[in-house]
XYZ file of C-alpha atoms in Angstrom:
707
model
C 71.370 -140.280 5.176
C 69.824 -143.652 4.308
C 71.609 -146.936 4.674
C 70.851 -150.476 3.611
C 68.601 -152.158 6.174
C 69.242 -155.688 5.058
C 65.787 -156.031 3.443
C 65.510 -155.862 -0.309
C 64.572 -152.400 -1.544
C 64.416 -150.805 1.909
C 66.448 -148.025 3.483
C 66.343 -146.500 6.962
C 64.985 -142.948 7.285
C 63.915 -140.609 10.065
C 60.817 -138.413 10.080
C 60.335 -136.024 12.994
C 62.472 -138.103 15.314
C 60.712 -141.382 14.429
C 62.639 -144.098 12.591
C 61.124 -145.833 9.586
C 62.172 -147.909 6.616
C 61.345 -146.760 3.112
C 60.347 -149.286 0.476
C 61.141 -149.371 -3.204
C 58.021 -147.382 -4.080
C 58.689 -144.753 -1.409
C 56.168 -146.243 1.010
C 56.887 -146.119 4.742
C 57.429 -149.269 6.840
C 57.538 -149.395 10.646
C 59.247 -152.484 12.026
C 59.026 -154.333 15.341
C 61.853 -154.546 17.820
C 62.635 -153.757 21.430
C 59.352 -152.932 23.174
C 57.452 -152.648 19.867
C 55.286 -155.774 19.390
C 55.126 -157.820 16.196
C 52.099 -157.202 13.980
C 50.208 -160.451 13.367
C 47.132 -161.725 11.596
C 44.097 -162.610 13.711
C 45.457 -166.126 13.725
C 48.709 -164.948 15.289
C 50.892 -165.271 12.175
C 53.625 -162.560 12.044
C 53.176 -160.052 9.201
C 56.265 -159.185 7.143
C 54.776 -156.363 5.037
C 51.589 -154.445 5.829
C 52.011 -151.847 3.069
C 51.853 -153.974 -0.095
C 49.511 -156.724 -1.220
C 50.940 -159.835 -2.884
C 51.127 -159.425 -6.660
C 52.577 -161.113 -9.723
C 55.483 -158.833 -10.596
C 56.004 -155.276 -9.449
C 53.141 -153.930 -11.588
C 51.114 -157.102 -12.019
C 47.713 -158.213 -10.696
C 47.047 -158.818 -6.992
C 46.954 -162.492 -6.082
C 43.982 -163.862 -4.168
C 46.243 -166.266 -2.298
C 47.305 -163.261 -0.185
C 45.621 -164.419 3.018
C 46.742 -161.349 4.994
C 45.131 -158.970 2.471
C 41.923 -161.031 2.373
C 41.635 -161.159 6.167
C 42.305 -157.437 6.568
C 39.710 -156.360 3.986
C 37.199 -158.998 5.100
C 37.324 -157.721 8.665
C 37.186 -154.072 7.623
C 34.088 -154.732 5.514
C 32.247 -156.009 8.597
C 33.383 -153.566 11.290
C 30.072 -151.759 11.594
C 27.194 -153.077 13.681
C 23.628 -151.719 13.683
C 23.398 -148.551 15.729
C 20.914 -148.269 18.556
C 17.367 -147.442 17.468
C 17.427 -144.645 20.060
C 20.289 -143.233 22.126
C 22.672 -144.025 19.255
C 25.102 -141.232 20.106
C 26.560 -141.801 23.526
C 29.664 -141.578 25.671
C 30.588 -144.071 28.371
C 32.945 -143.946 31.349
C 33.815 -146.074 34.356
C 33.292 -145.133 37.970
C 32.584 -146.293 41.493
C 29.611 -146.024 43.818
C 30.024 -145.605 47.560
C 27.121 -146.466 49.855
C 26.650 -143.902 52.635
C 24.468 -145.937 54.993
C 22.811 -149.307 55.427
C 19.300 -149.501 53.991
C 18.604 -153.001 55.295
C 15.277 -151.812 56.716
C 14.201 -150.783 53.204
C 15.849 -153.305 50.854
C 17.800 -156.518 50.927
C 19.838 -155.441 47.889
C 23.421 -156.287 48.810
C 24.750 -152.968 47.522
C 22.816 -151.134 50.267
C 23.678 -153.318 53.252
C 26.994 -151.831 54.395
C 28.065 -148.207 54.827
C 31.267 -147.500 52.918
C 30.695 -150.332 50.429
C 32.208 -149.512 47.013
C 30.811 -150.915 43.780
C 32.215 -150.653 40.254
C 30.032 -148.842 37.732
C 29.736 -148.098 34.032
C 27.753 -145.057 32.898
C 26.656 -144.011 29.422
C 25.297 -140.561 28.596
C 23.510 -140.074 25.276
C 21.124 -138.111 23.138
C 17.914 -139.820 22.008
C 16.881 -138.949 18.466
C 20.091 -138.409 16.497
C 22.332 -140.994 14.884
C 25.872 -141.828 15.989
C 27.291 -138.984 13.916
C 24.980 -136.253 15.170
C 26.120 -133.314 17.287
C 26.226 -133.299 21.078
C 24.185 -130.156 21.701
C 20.996 -131.005 19.876
C 17.928 -129.996 21.849
C 17.103 -133.434 23.177
C 16.604 -135.556 26.246
C 19.885 -136.999 27.540
C 20.113 -140.669 28.422
C 21.653 -141.291 31.851
C 22.188 -145.062 32.031
C 24.042 -146.468 35.041
C 25.232 -150.022 35.666
C 26.243 -151.259 39.097
C 28.390 -154.418 39.089
C 27.075 -155.677 42.429
C 27.933 -158.857 44.333
C 24.511 -160.214 43.354
C 24.625 -159.358 39.665
C 24.270 -156.355 37.393
C 21.763 -153.683 38.352
C 20.928 -151.047 35.728
C 19.163 -147.736 36.276
C 18.375 -146.833 32.671
C 17.359 -143.238 33.193
C 17.269 -139.811 31.577
C 18.143 -136.273 32.591
C 14.408 -135.513 32.708
C 12.140 -137.250 35.260
C 9.071 -137.624 33.037
C 8.471 -139.092 29.589
C 6.402 -138.381 26.481
C 4.037 -141.349 26.655
C 2.258 -143.441 29.253
C 2.142 -146.799 27.470
C 5.056 -148.505 25.722
C 2.848 -149.438 22.771
C 3.224 -145.817 21.601
C 7.025 -145.843 21.729
C 7.514 -146.755 18.034
C 5.149 -143.947 17.011
C 6.937 -141.416 19.212
C 10.381 -142.291 17.881
C 9.218 -142.507 14.265
C 7.749 -139.020 14.628
C 10.871 -137.599 16.289
C 13.425 -138.990 13.841
C 14.006 -138.025 10.216
C 10.874 -137.861 8.118
C 10.876 -141.069 6.047
C 10.304 -139.566 2.608
C 13.247 -137.144 2.832
C 15.672 -138.500 5.442
C 15.951 -135.248 7.416
C 16.056 -133.330 9.730
C 18.764 -135.041 11.767
C 18.746 -134.917 15.584
C 16.029 -132.278 15.660
C 12.440 -132.120 16.799
C 11.790 -128.880 14.911
C 9.710 -130.452 12.150
C 6.110 -131.280 11.293
C 6.017 -134.973 12.161
C 7.222 -134.526 15.727
C 4.930 -131.649 16.612
C 2.012 -133.256 14.798
C 2.407 -136.282 17.080
C 2.743 -134.111 20.194
C -0.264 -131.994 19.246
C -2.394 -135.149 18.958
C -0.996 -136.776 22.120
C -2.019 -134.639 25.107
C -0.156 -136.903 27.559
C 3.070 -135.514 26.005
C 2.450 -131.891 26.982
C 4.245 -132.087 30.329
C 7.309 -133.535 28.595
C 7.027 -130.896 25.874
C 7.493 -128.188 28.512
C 10.560 -129.991 29.870
C 12.214 -130.450 26.467
C 11.614 -126.804 25.581
C 13.385 -125.828 28.799
C 17.130 -125.412 29.235
C 17.287 -128.979 30.607
C 17.712 -130.291 27.065
C 20.727 -128.120 26.247
C 22.994 -128.918 29.212
C 26.404 -127.280 29.454
C 27.957 -130.661 30.210
C 27.064 -134.214 31.133
C 28.734 -133.293 34.425
C 26.196 -130.569 35.163
C 22.886 -132.373 34.760
C 20.628 -134.455 36.973
C 19.643 -138.036 36.309
C 16.311 -139.728 37.000
C 15.066 -143.307 36.960
C 11.773 -141.928 35.509
C 9.610 -144.828 36.720
C 8.422 -145.852 40.154
C 10.188 -149.022 41.325
C 9.948 -151.096 44.489
C 12.498 -151.842 47.173
C 11.918 -155.089 49.078
C 13.472 -155.850 52.456
C 14.351 -159.238 53.975
C 10.847 -159.585 55.445
C 9.250 -159.033 52.045
C 7.965 -155.540 52.847
C 7.695 -153.314 49.777
C 8.468 -149.597 49.605
C 7.953 -147.554 46.453
C 11.039 -145.694 45.237
C 12.029 -143.141 42.619
C 15.742 -142.774 41.804
C 17.503 -139.413 41.470
C 21.100 -138.471 40.633
C 22.133 -135.085 42.049
C 25.331 -133.573 40.541
C 27.700 -132.246 43.180
C 28.894 -129.811 40.486
C 25.463 -128.151 40.353
C 23.164 -127.708 37.361
C 24.058 -125.642 34.306
C 22.807 -125.217 30.757
C 23.755 -123.149 27.725
C 21.493 -120.815 25.750
C 19.982 -121.846 22.438
C 21.974 -119.567 20.144
C 25.100 -120.815 21.880
C 24.053 -124.443 21.360
C 23.472 -123.882 17.642
C 26.938 -122.400 17.199
C 28.621 -124.976 19.442
C 27.343 -127.775 17.224
C 29.420 -126.262 14.447
C 32.420 -125.237 16.541
C 32.743 -128.603 18.303
C 30.156 -131.321 17.563
C 31.849 -133.430 20.277
C 31.590 -130.728 22.949
C 30.025 -132.914 25.653
C 32.255 -135.901 24.938
C 35.399 -133.796 24.984
C 34.355 -132.021 28.181
C 33.884 -135.249 30.140
C 37.023 -136.837 28.690
C 39.139 -133.781 29.551
C 37.750 -133.495 33.083
C 38.516 -137.127 33.904
C 41.945 -137.038 32.262
C 42.791 -133.973 34.375
C 41.657 -135.692 37.577
C 38.584 -133.497 38.017
C 36.285 -136.466 38.598
C 32.568 -135.586 38.407
C 30.376 -136.792 41.249
C 26.665 -137.390 41.719
C 24.808 -138.386 44.849
C 22.112 -141.041 44.575
C 18.860 -139.930 46.146
C 15.733 -141.946 46.845
C 12.157 -140.790 47.088
C 10.626 -143.450 49.341
C 6.891 -143.754 49.966
C 4.308 -146.376 50.825
C 0.960 -147.561 49.489
C -0.932 -145.061 51.648
C 0.898 -142.114 50.092
C 0.409 -143.581 46.612
C -3.341 -143.810 47.210
C -3.607 -140.226 48.475
C -1.224 -138.562 45.998
C -2.817 -136.224 43.462
C -1.512 -138.267 40.515
C -0.923 -141.935 39.764
C 2.580 -143.012 40.812
C 2.556 -145.501 37.911
C 2.184 -142.686 35.360
C 5.638 -141.994 33.802
C 4.530 -138.559 32.597
C 4.313 -137.309 36.202
C 6.736 -136.480 39.004
C 6.423 -136.488 42.764
C 7.686 -133.054 43.834
C 10.624 -133.171 46.220
C 8.726 -130.858 48.536
C 6.109 -133.598 49.007
C 8.500 -136.547 49.282
C 11.984 -135.327 50.233
C 14.962 -137.052 48.673
C 17.066 -139.261 50.926
C 20.725 -139.198 49.849
C 22.172 -142.712 50.173
C 25.413 -142.807 48.191
C 27.836 -141.171 45.787
C 28.903 -142.016 42.243
C 32.338 -140.876 41.065
C 33.284 -141.159 37.387
C 37.042 -141.619 37.349
C 38.190 -143.634 34.343
C 37.739 -143.290 30.600
C 37.234 -146.386 28.486
C 40.186 -148.201 26.932
C 38.323 -148.701 23.658
C 35.166 -146.857 22.649
C 33.638 -149.635 20.554
C 34.448 -152.435 22.963
C 32.791 -150.720 25.908
C 30.618 -147.713 25.038
C 29.226 -149.106 21.802
C 28.743 -152.683 22.988
C 27.337 -152.002 26.448
C 23.769 -153.293 26.657
C 21.736 -151.652 29.401
C 18.427 -153.210 30.391
C 15.674 -151.939 32.648
C 15.105 -155.621 33.409
C 18.508 -155.891 35.094
C 17.477 -155.744 38.747
C 18.891 -157.562 41.769
C 17.254 -159.136 44.828
C 15.703 -156.318 46.826
C 14.803 -154.185 43.758
C 11.602 -154.873 41.818
C 9.314 -153.425 39.172
C 5.917 -151.791 39.394
C 3.037 -151.954 36.943
C 4.079 -148.755 35.158
C 2.984 -149.647 31.585
C 5.960 -147.879 30.017
C 8.419 -149.715 32.268
C 6.770 -153.047 31.502
C 7.311 -152.468 27.782
C 10.890 -151.279 28.232
C 11.683 -154.497 30.083
C 10.962 -156.368 26.840
C 12.375 -153.859 24.371
C 15.777 -153.351 25.990
C 16.431 -157.101 25.959
C 15.027 -157.711 22.500
C 17.013 -154.951 20.793
C 20.366 -156.530 21.673
C 19.687 -159.630 19.568
C 20.323 -157.930 16.241
C 22.559 -155.092 17.394
C 25.068 -157.352 19.159
C 24.564 -160.422 17.005
C 22.803 -162.900 19.261
C 21.796 -163.851 22.783
C 25.364 -164.024 24.111
C 25.908 -160.277 24.479
C 26.392 -160.808 28.222
C 29.685 -162.538 27.354
C 31.100 -159.175 26.263
C 33.201 -157.963 29.218
C 31.341 -154.677 29.750
C 28.066 -156.624 29.975
C 29.312 -159.547 32.045
C 28.684 -159.532 35.793
C 31.695 -159.122 38.080
C 30.293 -161.627 40.585
C 30.384 -165.442 40.104
C 27.698 -166.637 37.679
C 26.498 -170.112 36.707
C 23.688 -171.168 34.376
C 22.791 -173.693 31.684
C 22.391 -171.245 28.797
C 24.659 -172.487 26.026
C 25.814 -172.221 22.423
C 24.694 -169.554 19.949
C 26.895 -167.079 18.096
C 30.116 -166.147 19.907
C 29.454 -168.259 23.006
C 32.358 -167.769 25.433
C 30.946 -169.092 28.705
C 29.417 -172.494 27.975
C 28.862 -174.503 31.183
C 31.489 -177.079 32.100
C 30.714 -180.639 33.106
C 28.276 -183.303 32.011
C 25.009 -181.572 32.865
C 23.519 -178.799 30.759
C 20.032 -179.113 32.243
C 18.299 -179.359 35.597
C 17.048 -181.163 37.548
C 19.745 -183.786 37.057
C 21.190 -186.739 38.953
C 24.771 -185.535 39.037
C 26.288 -184.107 42.174
C 28.957 -181.516 42.891
C 30.583 -179.575 40.083
C 29.483 -182.139 37.504
C 25.852 -181.440 38.286
C 26.107 -177.698 37.792
C 24.277 -174.893 39.622
C 21.064 -175.159 41.646
C 18.294 -172.793 42.755
C 18.711 -170.605 45.873
C 15.202 -169.876 47.233
C 16.393 -167.775 50.174
C 19.069 -165.798 48.321
C 17.611 -165.580 44.829
C 15.524 -162.861 43.235
C 11.873 -163.013 44.277
C 9.160 -160.843 42.762
C 6.985 -158.863 45.132
C 3.847 -160.779 46.096
C 1.346 -158.238 44.826
C -2.393 -158.880 44.675
C -3.532 -158.466 41.072
C -7.099 -158.795 39.833
C -9.125 -157.358 36.989
C -10.582 -157.874 33.562
C -8.290 -158.447 30.587
C -8.892 -155.297 28.553
C -7.090 -152.700 26.441
C -7.824 -149.743 28.668
C -5.976 -146.928 30.389
C -6.610 -145.924 33.971
C -8.617 -142.748 34.501
C -5.962 -141.760 37.045
C -3.649 -141.060 34.082
C -6.004 -138.495 32.510
C -4.663 -135.159 33.856
C -2.244 -133.979 31.161
C -1.800 -130.285 31.963
C -1.571 -129.669 35.717
C 2.028 -130.760 36.186
C 3.053 -129.001 32.974
C 1.707 -125.809 34.544
C 3.483 -126.582 37.821
C 6.783 -127.071 35.994
C 6.450 -123.838 34.020
C 5.536 -121.714 37.033
C 8.464 -123.198 38.981
C 10.952 -121.628 36.571
C 12.600 -118.246 36.961
C 11.488 -115.482 34.597
C 14.649 -116.025 32.549
C 13.864 -119.726 32.176
C 10.233 -119.039 31.300
C 11.432 -116.716 28.546
C 13.705 -119.455 27.228
C 10.807 -121.940 27.149
C 8.656 -119.533 25.143
C 11.543 -118.803 22.766
C 12.141 -122.532 22.274
C 8.505 -123.170 21.361
C 8.621 -120.268 18.913
C 11.840 -121.520 17.319
C 10.630 -125.114 16.970
C 7.154 -124.276 15.736
C 8.561 -121.737 13.268
C 10.157 -124.726 11.519
C 6.776 -126.461 11.291
C 5.304 -125.926 7.833
C 1.697 -126.794 8.669
C -0.145 -123.872 10.341
C -2.774 -126.147 11.903
C -0.082 -127.994 13.874
C 1.309 -124.740 15.259
C -2.165 -123.677 16.290
C -2.902 -127.007 17.998
C 0.221 -126.731 20.156
C -0.783 -123.226 21.228
C -4.239 -124.560 22.088
C -2.598 -127.044 24.455
C -0.424 -124.309 25.979
C -3.575 -122.356 26.817
C -4.337 -125.155 29.278
C -0.879 -124.725 30.817
C -0.456 -120.959 31.140
C -2.273 -118.249 29.239
C 0.688 -115.859 29.210
C 2.951 -118.575 27.788
C 0.420 -119.409 25.082
C 0.003 -115.744 24.144
C 3.758 -115.235 23.997
C 4.176 -118.227 21.682
C 1.171 -117.216 19.580
C 2.550 -113.710 19.122
C 5.997 -115.082 18.313
C 4.418 -117.191 15.561
C 2.183 -114.293 14.442
C -0.925 -116.436 14.570
C -3.767 -114.565 12.918
C -6.042 -115.521 15.781
C -5.589 -117.416 19.011
C -7.197 -120.869 19.069
C -9.546 -122.071 21.752
C -7.976 -124.101 24.578
C -7.679 -127.776 23.682
C -10.412 -130.010 25.037
C -9.011 -131.479 28.264
C -9.858 -134.882 29.722
C -9.362 -133.293 33.148
C -9.356 -129.569 33.975
C -5.993 -128.026 34.810
C -5.444 -127.687 38.523
C -4.500 -124.183 39.587
C -3.666 -125.056 43.195
C -0.442 -127.041 42.741
C 2.443 -125.419 44.567
C 5.546 -124.459 42.645
C 8.697 -126.524 43.171
C 12.007 -124.591 43.182
C 13.858 -127.885 42.672
C 12.553 -127.936 39.084
C 14.585 -124.874 38.107
C 18.107 -125.130 36.712
C 19.062 -121.581 37.665
C 17.892 -121.984 41.260
C 20.037 -125.103 41.656
C 23.316 -123.983 40.158
C 26.782 -124.320 41.686
C 28.213 -122.227 44.483
C 31.587 -121.826 42.791
C 33.263 -121.740 39.383
C 34.893 -125.105 40.145
C 34.940 -127.484 37.208
C 34.196 -124.723 34.723
C 36.515 -123.267 32.102
C 37.831 -119.749 31.457
C 38.969 -118.919 27.930
C 41.678 -116.247 27.815
C 42.433 -114.527 24.502
C 45.952 -113.059 24.599
C 48.294 -111.201 22.246
C 51.988 -110.400 22.089
C 52.968 -107.963 24.803
C 50.278 -109.130 27.236
C 50.915 -107.976 30.812
C 52.729 -110.982 32.277
C 51.817 -110.195 35.886
C 48.139 -109.774 35.043
C 48.123 -113.023 33.075
C 49.770 -114.936 35.926
C 47.403 -113.461 38.518
C 44.319 -114.466 36.532
C 45.670 -117.959 35.915
C 46.472 -118.375 39.604
C 43.013 -117.177 40.693
C 41.227 -119.532 38.300
C 43.286 -122.549 39.325
C 42.743 -121.722 43.010
C 39.012 -121.886 42.293
C 39.423 -125.407 40.887
C 38.530 -124.279 37.374
C 40.273 -124.781 34.036
C 42.288 -122.064 32.303
C 42.691 -122.237 28.525
C 44.768 -119.867 26.410
C 43.523 -118.673 23.016
C 45.754 -116.678 20.675
C 45.793 -115.341 17.110
C 48.168 -118.216 16.282
C 48.319 -121.571 18.047
C 52.060 -121.268 18.595
C 51.376 -118.757 21.365
C 52.496 -115.229 22.256
C 55.398 -113.428 23.906
C 54.425 -111.710 27.171
C 55.618 -108.311 28.387
C 58.438 -109.876 30.423
C 59.734 -111.833 27.429
C 58.295 -115.173 28.590
C 56.491 -117.376 26.110
C 52.832 -118.284 26.648
C 51.719 -121.452 24.889
C 48.239 -121.396 23.355
C 45.788 -124.293 23.398
C 43.548 -122.818 20.716
C 43.843 -120.575 17.662
C 41.152 -117.931 17.924
C 39.431 -119.208 14.763
C 38.951 -122.623 16.411
C 38.631 -121.457 20.008
C 35.491 -119.309 20.086
C 34.045 -118.069 23.365
C 31.298 -120.672 22.926
C 33.696 -123.247 24.392
C 34.044 -121.423 27.710
C 31.959 -120.540 30.740
C 33.547 -117.094 30.998
C 36.189 -115.255 28.987
C 38.975 -112.731 29.343
C 40.829 -110.699 26.730
C 44.304 -109.595 27.796
C 46.217 -107.636 25.181
C 48.830 -104.969 24.680
C 47.874 -101.758 22.892
C 49.234 -103.014 19.565
C 47.765 -106.443 20.218
C 44.293 -105.053 20.867
C 44.486 -103.035 17.667
C 45.428 -106.160 15.721
C 42.451 -108.048 17.207
C 40.072 -105.475 15.705
C 41.121 -106.741 12.274
C 40.488 -110.421 13.107
C 36.815 -111.341 12.661
C 36.929 -114.398 14.998
C 38.457 -112.192 17.715
C 35.523 -109.815 17.427
C 33.137 -112.782 17.503
C 34.944 -113.973 20.641
C 33.687 -110.984 22.609
C 30.359 -110.365 20.855
C 29.238 -113.980 21.320
C 30.312 -113.967 24.962
C 28.369 -110.754 25.496
C 25.276 -112.044 23.676
C 25.340 -115.260 25.715
C 25.448 -113.299 28.989
C 28.876 -114.561 29.998
C 31.217 -112.757 32.340
C 33.949 -110.896 30.453
C 37.232 -109.568 31.820
C 39.498 -107.293 29.804
C 42.726 -105.389 30.222
C 42.541 -101.581 29.697
C 43.910 -101.572 26.140
C 41.176 -103.992 25.018
C 38.655 -101.135 25.123
C 39.684 -100.540 21.495
C 38.271 -103.950 20.566
C 35.126 -103.428 22.641
C 34.501 -100.104 20.902
C 34.904 -101.682 17.461
C 32.346 -104.367 18.334
C 29.851 -101.946 19.867
C 29.996 -103.595 23.271
C 31.654 -100.589 24.911
C 28.337 -98.721 24.819
C 26.573 -101.449 26.822
C 29.155 -102.493 29.398
C 27.521 -103.817 32.561
C 28.461 -105.468 35.843
C 29.223 -108.662 33.949
C 32.093 -106.895 32.156
C 35.093 -106.177 34.360
C 38.256 -104.259 33.577
C 41.372 -105.824 35.063
C 43.628 -102.844 35.689
C 45.932 -104.628 38.109
C 46.756 -108.224 39.101
C 44.744 -107.900 42.318
C 41.551 -107.434 40.250
C 41.683 -111.056 39.083
C 40.253 -112.511 42.281
C 37.153 -110.318 42.133
C 36.466 -111.367 38.548
C 36.672 -115.062 39.437
C 34.258 -114.518 42.321
C 31.792 -112.903 39.905
C 32.091 -115.893 37.577
C 30.522 -118.105 40.244
C 27.131 -116.830 39.083
C 27.972 -118.422 35.650
C 25.889 -115.938 33.625
C 24.940 -112.288 33.965
C 21.259 -112.786 33.136
C 20.409 -109.126 33.733
C 22.022 -108.477 30.340
C 19.672 -110.751 28.406
C 16.855 -108.221 27.779
C 19.424 -105.957 26.080
C 20.903 -108.599 23.799
C 17.572 -110.302 23.114
C 14.896 -107.609 23.394
C 11.276 -108.705 23.583
């Protein structure tokens, strides 16, 4: 029952246990009081009514003297800022880095001087080509940008989940991105490389072929941000206190192991949950399952660089781990989600140029260009040169400089002096240089003619592409061929398809033939003219395979369990207990989100309705149903999709005996394999969970995707 609240035209009401006041027009007002703060304008003026603009009479015109209305609309109209030119869609989280050992013999970087040292971090994962509203599971490189808030300033490793890149010189970056993004005359496709412009560029840029093999692999459809590697891509230098330089490549190794999805699964996931990767990382951190990566260094000297088969300054090449083993030096733990997405994830400004004393650049021509581009792009996106005043971009150590003014300046220097040298002493005089402590570039001998020329040592474009392909398992090689066929089938120009196949002939003849047959080329092209012949003697590298570097347990993964009324309560509890003991997540799916009643009369809450909780969302699935429940599932199309998709995607499937009715209706019963396990008794649950550690039953794939 309403009562007079003391304000004209308002009465107190309750909706779902929350108290409100209702205005004369039926609008809802929430009022401050107790621990509820007072709503104010940006100027701090308390707001009396946030539901109605000021008007002349109850039905008269709105008055422009309404400063609260004007401020609210004015600010809303300007909320958007330009999105990033690349890596627009991203997700950021906070974490810490722990140094395992002192590296003082290698670098004077403060972060690596003391074992056990902990450093705050901010990390942003992203896709490259799509806009902010694109889906998470596009086939794309993933950005893997890491900021260390060290005692000597911010250090950024602005990396990717792939260790090589498309191009060797930054001058081609605009062309690459223009070709990859939407075609300019039509504004599509979005977040896809399966179109003419992209493959036209690749077909005419042989240096991109190694990267093309990587992006057609399962590396570009990761199961989760948590289950992918990160790479610094370029060769950097580490400098010790004596000025000695050591070349270094940075690697992030996930302690959760590597894992990807399959392409059909990715396509469907983009519809089922476009935020799949974001939600996965958010949920894991909120549940306390903090993902961890170890930082590894490939360290080598000038002698190795001279003798190595490829140029260490070429960003389209790797140094195999078998040739230069990775030295693990620390661990990153991501343990806190952002407080506000825009304030932190959207406004963070990573820069390859953010290095600290003891870390330095090399003459990698792509890195040199990135050092300019990543600084320059912030000017328009974040509104001016003072983007380092934004908290997520500001260093956590003391900082002092004479840079002043500009839009949104928050840290102007105090005191009389805003220049140096000056005559003033102490605090009034401001900061001074620190020759012994400050950043010093490596004293490298440089000589040569000023020319637009590329080193001949960059000219081998196929050998490492072949090495990568041959390092994959047969399953992964099949996926690469299928990906090329899918992408090139979307290309409308036959000559472009043929050119790509001509490049693949320089990589592996069987791969090229498989792709050519999949495209039904009328005749195979000749191999593309190569600047350098493909080397056939490079050893394979097992570290390049996802499947050979997977996890040893089901920890951190998720089991989706479809249940019905009358489900065996003991079996359900046993499976839940076994999954949780493994350190994995257990999510209940039901015909209705309200849940089901188990055989013992207990109520089981559901997280997902089967329509919105497809098996795509899970690493493995189980269907536990009573006889009547299983029969009812045969009449629910999404329930049938739940098992057929899981089967087609080679996932492990557990089922209670009565579910055979559903399996027969879907046709799966005729093809049951070792990846499908009947749970006849509670003690069977443990064996199923142990099987799930393999993540996928790849032996099934030839049946569900025949050649």
